[in-house]
XYZ file of C-alpha atoms in Angstrom:
349
model
C 12.905 -7.968 19.524
C 14.652 -5.275 17.213
C 16.810 -8.052 16.370
C 13.903 -10.602 15.496
C 12.271 -7.675 13.656
C 15.812 -7.325 11.429
C 15.485 -10.866 11.162
C 11.773 -11.385 9.737
C 12.669 -8.297 7.047
C 15.598 -9.985 5.767
C 13.815 -13.325 5.293
C 10.614 -10.737 3.381
C 13.820 -9.195 1.596
C 15.217 -13.160 0.545
C 11.140 -14.161 -0.496
C 10.641 -11.179 -2.835
C 14.166 -11.451 -4.485
C 13.235 -15.121 -5.129
C 9.809 -14.507 -7.201
C 12.417 -11.491 -8.989
C 15.559 -13.349 -9.579
C 18.589 -11.505 -10.679
C 19.072 -14.306 -12.999
C 16.083 -16.377 -14.641
C 16.240 -20.396 -13.898
C 14.366 -22.895 -15.848
C 12.257 -23.458 -13.063
C 11.449 -19.859 -12.379
C 10.266 -19.480 -15.858
C 8.253 -22.523 -15.788
C 6.348 -21.511 -12.831
C 6.045 -17.880 -14.360
C 4.691 -18.265 -17.522
C 4.001 -22.356 -17.996
C 7.025 -22.719 -20.409
C 10.946 -23.068 -19.772
C 11.723 -21.800 -23.263
C 11.320 -18.067 -23.479
C 12.604 -16.856 -26.608
C 12.880 -12.758 -26.626
C 15.213 -11.622 -23.529
C 14.338 -8.442 -24.288
C 10.612 -9.214 -23.493
C 11.795 -10.212 -19.792
C 13.526 -7.651 -19.350
C 10.660 -5.277 -19.959
C 8.665 -7.157 -17.398
C 11.794 -7.764 -14.446
C 13.859 -4.092 -14.422
C 11.103 -2.267 -13.923
C 9.968 -4.040 -11.160
C 12.587 -5.357 -9.375
C 14.427 -2.010 -9.704
C 11.245 -0.696 -7.828
C 10.962 -3.290 -5.365
C 14.909 -3.040 -4.689
C 14.668 0.768 -4.458
C 13.321 -0.112 -0.901
C 10.193 1.478 0.910
C 8.874 0.352 4.390
C 7.646 -3.385 4.088
C 5.453 -2.742 6.835
C 2.872 -4.470 5.037
C 4.375 -8.217 4.479
C 6.472 -7.445 8.109
C 2.472 -6.951 9.612
C 1.303 -9.619 7.887
C 3.996 -12.281 9.307
C 3.494 -10.655 12.647
C -0.479 -11.150 12.150
C 0.871 -14.562 11.787
C 2.563 -15.065 14.406
C 0.857 -13.960 16.839
C -2.353 -16.232 15.573
C 0.097 -19.938 15.982
C 3.194 -20.705 17.150
C 3.145 -23.280 14.505
C 6.418 -23.106 12.479
C 5.555 -24.217 9.241
C 1.854 -21.825 9.595
C 4.685 -19.011 9.868
C 6.377 -20.064 6.815
C 3.381 -20.684 4.755
C 2.913 -16.520 5.467
C 6.232 -16.294 4.776
C 6.223 -17.513 1.317
C 2.264 -14.785 0.820
C 4.600 -11.874 0.851
C 4.441 -11.372 -2.847
C 0.754 -10.789 -2.251
C 1.449 -7.777 -0.446
C 4.638 -5.919 -1.709
C 4.035 -7.032 -5.543
C 1.196 -5.358 -5.633
C 1.525 -2.426 -3.273
C 4.728 -1.999 -6.035
C 2.802 -2.000 -9.892
C 0.091 0.124 -7.786
C 2.805 2.538 -7.648
C 4.257 2.108 -10.826
C -0.114 2.423 -12.416
C -0.242 5.468 -9.468
C 2.558 7.371 -10.765
C 1.587 7.529 -14.430
C -2.415 8.816 -13.428
C -0.967 11.490 -11.713
C 1.752 12.263 -14.127
C 4.346 12.252 -11.193
C 8.310 12.608 -12.050
C 9.842 10.747 -8.192
C 9.173 7.617 -6.433
C 11.541 7.054 -3.836
C 14.552 9.517 -4.995
C 14.358 8.294 -8.491
C 12.670 9.074 -11.482
C 9.749 6.985 -11.709
C 9.320 3.698 -13.826
C 7.319 5.365 -16.909
C 9.842 7.867 -17.241
C 12.827 5.647 -16.639
C 11.138 3.100 -18.989
C 8.758 4.412 -21.651
C 4.996 4.501 -20.709
C 3.646 1.322 -22.135
C 6.404 -1.015 -20.489
C 5.776 0.640 -17.519
C 2.291 -0.114 -18.056
C 2.345 -3.717 -18.706
C 5.228 -4.785 -16.523
C 3.022 -3.030 -13.756
C -0.329 -5.152 -14.775
C 1.953 -7.866 -14.727
C 3.270 -7.667 -11.087
C -0.353 -8.202 -10.223
C -0.508 -11.187 -11.753
C 2.831 -12.797 -10.855
C 2.356 -12.001 -7.276
C -0.696 -14.306 -6.790
C 1.703 -17.220 -8.313
C 3.132 -17.650 -4.500
C -0.351 -19.261 -4.003
C 0.386 -22.368 -5.805
C 4.119 -22.878 -3.780
C 2.129 -23.573 -0.299
C 0.127 -27.453 0.479
C -3.530 -26.320 0.290
C -6.549 -28.156 0.554
C -8.690 -27.301 -3.295
C -11.015 -25.224 -0.609
C -8.545 -23.403 1.234
C -6.846 -22.835 -2.343
C -9.822 -20.839 -3.723
C -10.524 -19.208 -0.466
C -7.080 -17.644 -0.596
C -7.472 -16.450 -4.494
C -10.686 -15.194 -3.536
C -9.776 -12.728 -0.756
C -6.511 -11.633 -3.238
C -9.058 -10.814 -5.779
C -11.857 -8.916 -4.119
C -9.390 -6.828 -2.595
C -7.523 -6.492 -6.202
C -11.065 -4.796 -7.187
C -11.366 -3.026 -4.175
C -8.280 -1.377 -4.115
C -9.049 -0.318 -7.857
C -12.566 1.029 -7.199
C -10.585 2.968 -4.758
C -8.410 4.111 -6.988
C -11.196 5.279 -9.378
C -12.303 7.668 -6.598
C -9.620 9.236 -6.204
C -8.638 9.592 -9.705
C -12.110 11.359 -10.244
C -12.033 13.256 -7.785
C -8.204 15.224 -8.167
C -9.710 15.570 -12.002
C -11.934 18.087 -11.003
C -10.820 20.918 -8.743
C -14.204 21.880 -7.947
C -15.903 19.144 -6.777
C -14.688 18.227 -3.170
C -16.137 14.830 -1.149
C -17.690 14.612 2.027
C -15.277 13.293 4.651
C -17.016 10.377 5.301
C -16.778 9.159 1.329
C -13.226 10.336 1.173
C -12.888 8.135 4.419
C -14.215 5.311 2.245
C -12.431 5.693 -1.006
C -8.868 5.164 1.641
C -10.603 2.179 3.417
C -11.049 1.075 -0.469
C -7.118 2.062 -2.206
C -4.948 1.980 0.634
C -6.674 0.046 4.297
C -7.236 -2.728 0.940
C -3.490 -3.956 1.637
C -3.994 -3.072 5.558
C -6.632 -5.732 5.312
C -4.698 -8.462 2.976
C -1.822 -8.477 5.565
C -4.196 -9.129 8.140
C -6.176 -11.323 6.446
C -3.310 -14.083 4.694
C -1.466 -13.590 8.010
C -4.606 -15.078 9.848
C -5.308 -17.173 6.772
C -1.982 -18.769 6.804
C -2.905 -19.469 10.672
C -5.673 -21.775 9.672
C -8.034 -19.353 11.768
C -11.662 -19.326 10.517
C -13.179 -17.199 8.647
C -15.029 -14.937 10.786
C -12.312 -14.225 12.877
C -9.852 -13.618 9.408
C -13.053 -11.179 8.106
C -13.133 -9.310 11.366
C -8.862 -8.677 11.019
C -9.432 -7.516 7.899
C -11.846 -5.244 8.436
C -9.698 -3.502 11.814
C -6.379 -3.633 10.004
C -8.134 -1.519 6.961
C -8.494 1.352 9.857
C -4.729 0.782 10.399
C -3.959 1.786 6.711
C -6.255 4.652 6.322
C -5.103 6.320 9.407
C -1.717 5.783 8.029
C -2.759 6.579 4.092
C -3.853 10.790 6.513
C -0.534 10.798 8.388
C 1.324 10.250 4.292
C -0.928 12.683 3.497
C -0.152 15.386 6.350
C 3.544 14.600 5.751
C 2.868 15.731 2.151
C 2.127 19.073 3.421
C 4.735 20.143 5.910
C 7.868 17.923 5.820
C 7.306 16.239 2.536
C 7.628 12.335 1.601
C 10.426 10.919 1.118
C 11.567 10.571 -2.405
C 8.731 12.698 -3.627
C 8.753 16.967 -3.117
C 6.312 18.766 0.054
C 3.121 19.900 -1.698
C 3.149 17.566 -4.891
C -0.025 16.276 -4.040
C -1.649 19.947 -4.620
C -0.119 20.544 -8.127
C -2.336 16.720 -8.468
C -5.325 18.217 -7.057
C -5.483 15.259 -4.390
C -8.647 16.250 -2.242
C -6.529 14.334 1.124
C -8.456 14.620 4.458
C -6.620 18.205 5.510
C -8.094 20.083 2.661
C -11.452 18.333 2.950
C -11.612 19.139 6.698
C -10.721 22.782 5.725
C -13.840 22.998 3.286
C -16.067 20.918 5.941
C -15.755 23.922 8.239
C -14.796 27.058 6.509
C -16.950 26.647 3.123
C -16.058 29.957 1.726
C -12.538 27.987 1.428
C -13.294 25.715 -1.549
C -13.059 28.774 -3.967
C -10.209 30.025 -2.672
C -7.806 26.590 -2.636
C -9.502 25.166 -5.902
C -7.917 28.131 -7.435
C -4.823 27.374 -5.951
C -5.113 23.777 -7.163
C -5.728 24.978 -10.765
C -2.568 27.351 -10.607
C -0.498 24.665 -9.337
C -1.579 22.129 -11.761
C -0.586 24.641 -14.288
C 2.421 25.827 -12.769
C 4.047 22.337 -11.531
C 6.314 21.755 -8.875
C 7.608 25.322 -8.062
C 3.778 26.604 -8.431
C 3.761 29.536 -5.157
C 0.401 28.230 -4.887
C 1.454 25.007 -3.358
C 2.530 27.489 -0.113
C -0.027 29.371 -0.634
C -2.187 26.576 -0.505
C -0.729 24.888 2.589
C -0.863 28.252 4.309
C -5.099 28.149 3.850
C -5.077 24.415 5.159
C -2.751 25.485 8.391
C -4.344 28.753 9.309
C -7.278 26.493 9.266
C -5.742 24.095 11.649
C -6.841 21.585 9.398
C -3.507 20.036 8.985
C -3.374 19.446 12.261
C -6.617 18.032 12.705
C -6.013 15.669 10.171
C -2.949 14.008 12.007
C -4.463 13.338 14.637
C -7.459 11.280 13.549
C -5.137 9.512 11.186
C -2.687 9.108 14.593
C -5.410 7.814 16.667
C -7.054 5.727 14.199
C -3.879 3.899 14.192
C -3.245 3.609 18.021
C -6.955 2.410 18.406
C -7.297 -0.176 15.125
C -3.592 -1.619 15.985
C -4.468 -2.161 19.550
C -8.319 -3.075 19.032
C -6.518 -5.710 16.389
C -4.085 -7.402 18.638
C -7.174 -7.840 21.314
C -8.756 -10.664 19.247
C -6.280 -13.492 20.032
C -5.070 -14.300 23.991
C -1.609 -13.729 23.446
C 0.784 -16.804 23.410
C 3.853 -15.992 24.302
C 5.656 -14.997 20.493
C 6.128 -11.367 20.952
C 4.089 -10.530 17.736
C 1.380 -8.554 19.553
C 3.608 -5.944 21.138
C 5.974 -5.961 17.836
C 2.561 -4.764 15.629
C 1.903 -2.059 18.194
C 5.499 -1.261 18.326
C 5.342 -1.314 14.415
C 3.306 0.665 13.998
C 4.109 3.138 16.877
C 7.274 4.217 14.392
C 5.190 4.998 12.018
C 3.121 7.347 12.810
C 4.960 10.666 12.077
């Protein structure tokens, strides 16, 4: 089973490389820009270098892998599974574009252990390249042999999830810019389902779409998968406050003023802690990642047991929703159901 997962991952990497190639052919230029006569190599480099670099720096690739496993769970038709593979840029390029913009908005220093794209390539170049990648992602749809109705449905799915993603990001930004504002836990859950859950939702929906399942089943799978994404984000936020996320510094969410679930659980159960946490957020924002306020804030959260409670919530959410998703269809003997469960067991911190 591990060998099959590695084989799928290799195919994903190959697909992504073909969409952001090192050597540009006339055909790629024609498909991407409608002309094979692009006279400015510098202009092309300004789009491709920041995006290609970040894609090649790695990442778990769990979203496109999840999409392919959803397709394999829903069909054994190799042609339909190949269609799912062709849609991998929808997941990974949107994720990459969102990281480029997220780092700018958060004024982050590092991403995946290297300076952020806007630091390396300049703010203007990074903004433009990230925006372009959202549109480049969707160009893979035209490679599929679809009826006009199914092609329209595919574009509508993609565009709706992009709008939802940006709403979630807008909520998150508004909250962390005001150190004295603390949303409710329910508001937080909705924000995360929009901001992070939307890519999980896309993965399940496009996997089932490629397998040619009905609209109702596609919708149901997406809603369940959004819950997986929410759980994953909670676990990611917990890791930020414990061991630290790979390629980032422990507690940088405190510097950014992120209203993560551990913070909200703490102030919900201990309203008197709200003022103290607000003050520590403001201090950390002024002093940066080396500020002692970071560890002071983490201690407040640990003392209230909110970090552990958030971890338990995220873990349970991922497990239960993964099981619910894999129960939507009868086992077709592909092994995909178990691979999905194994995938999310490994992701858990």
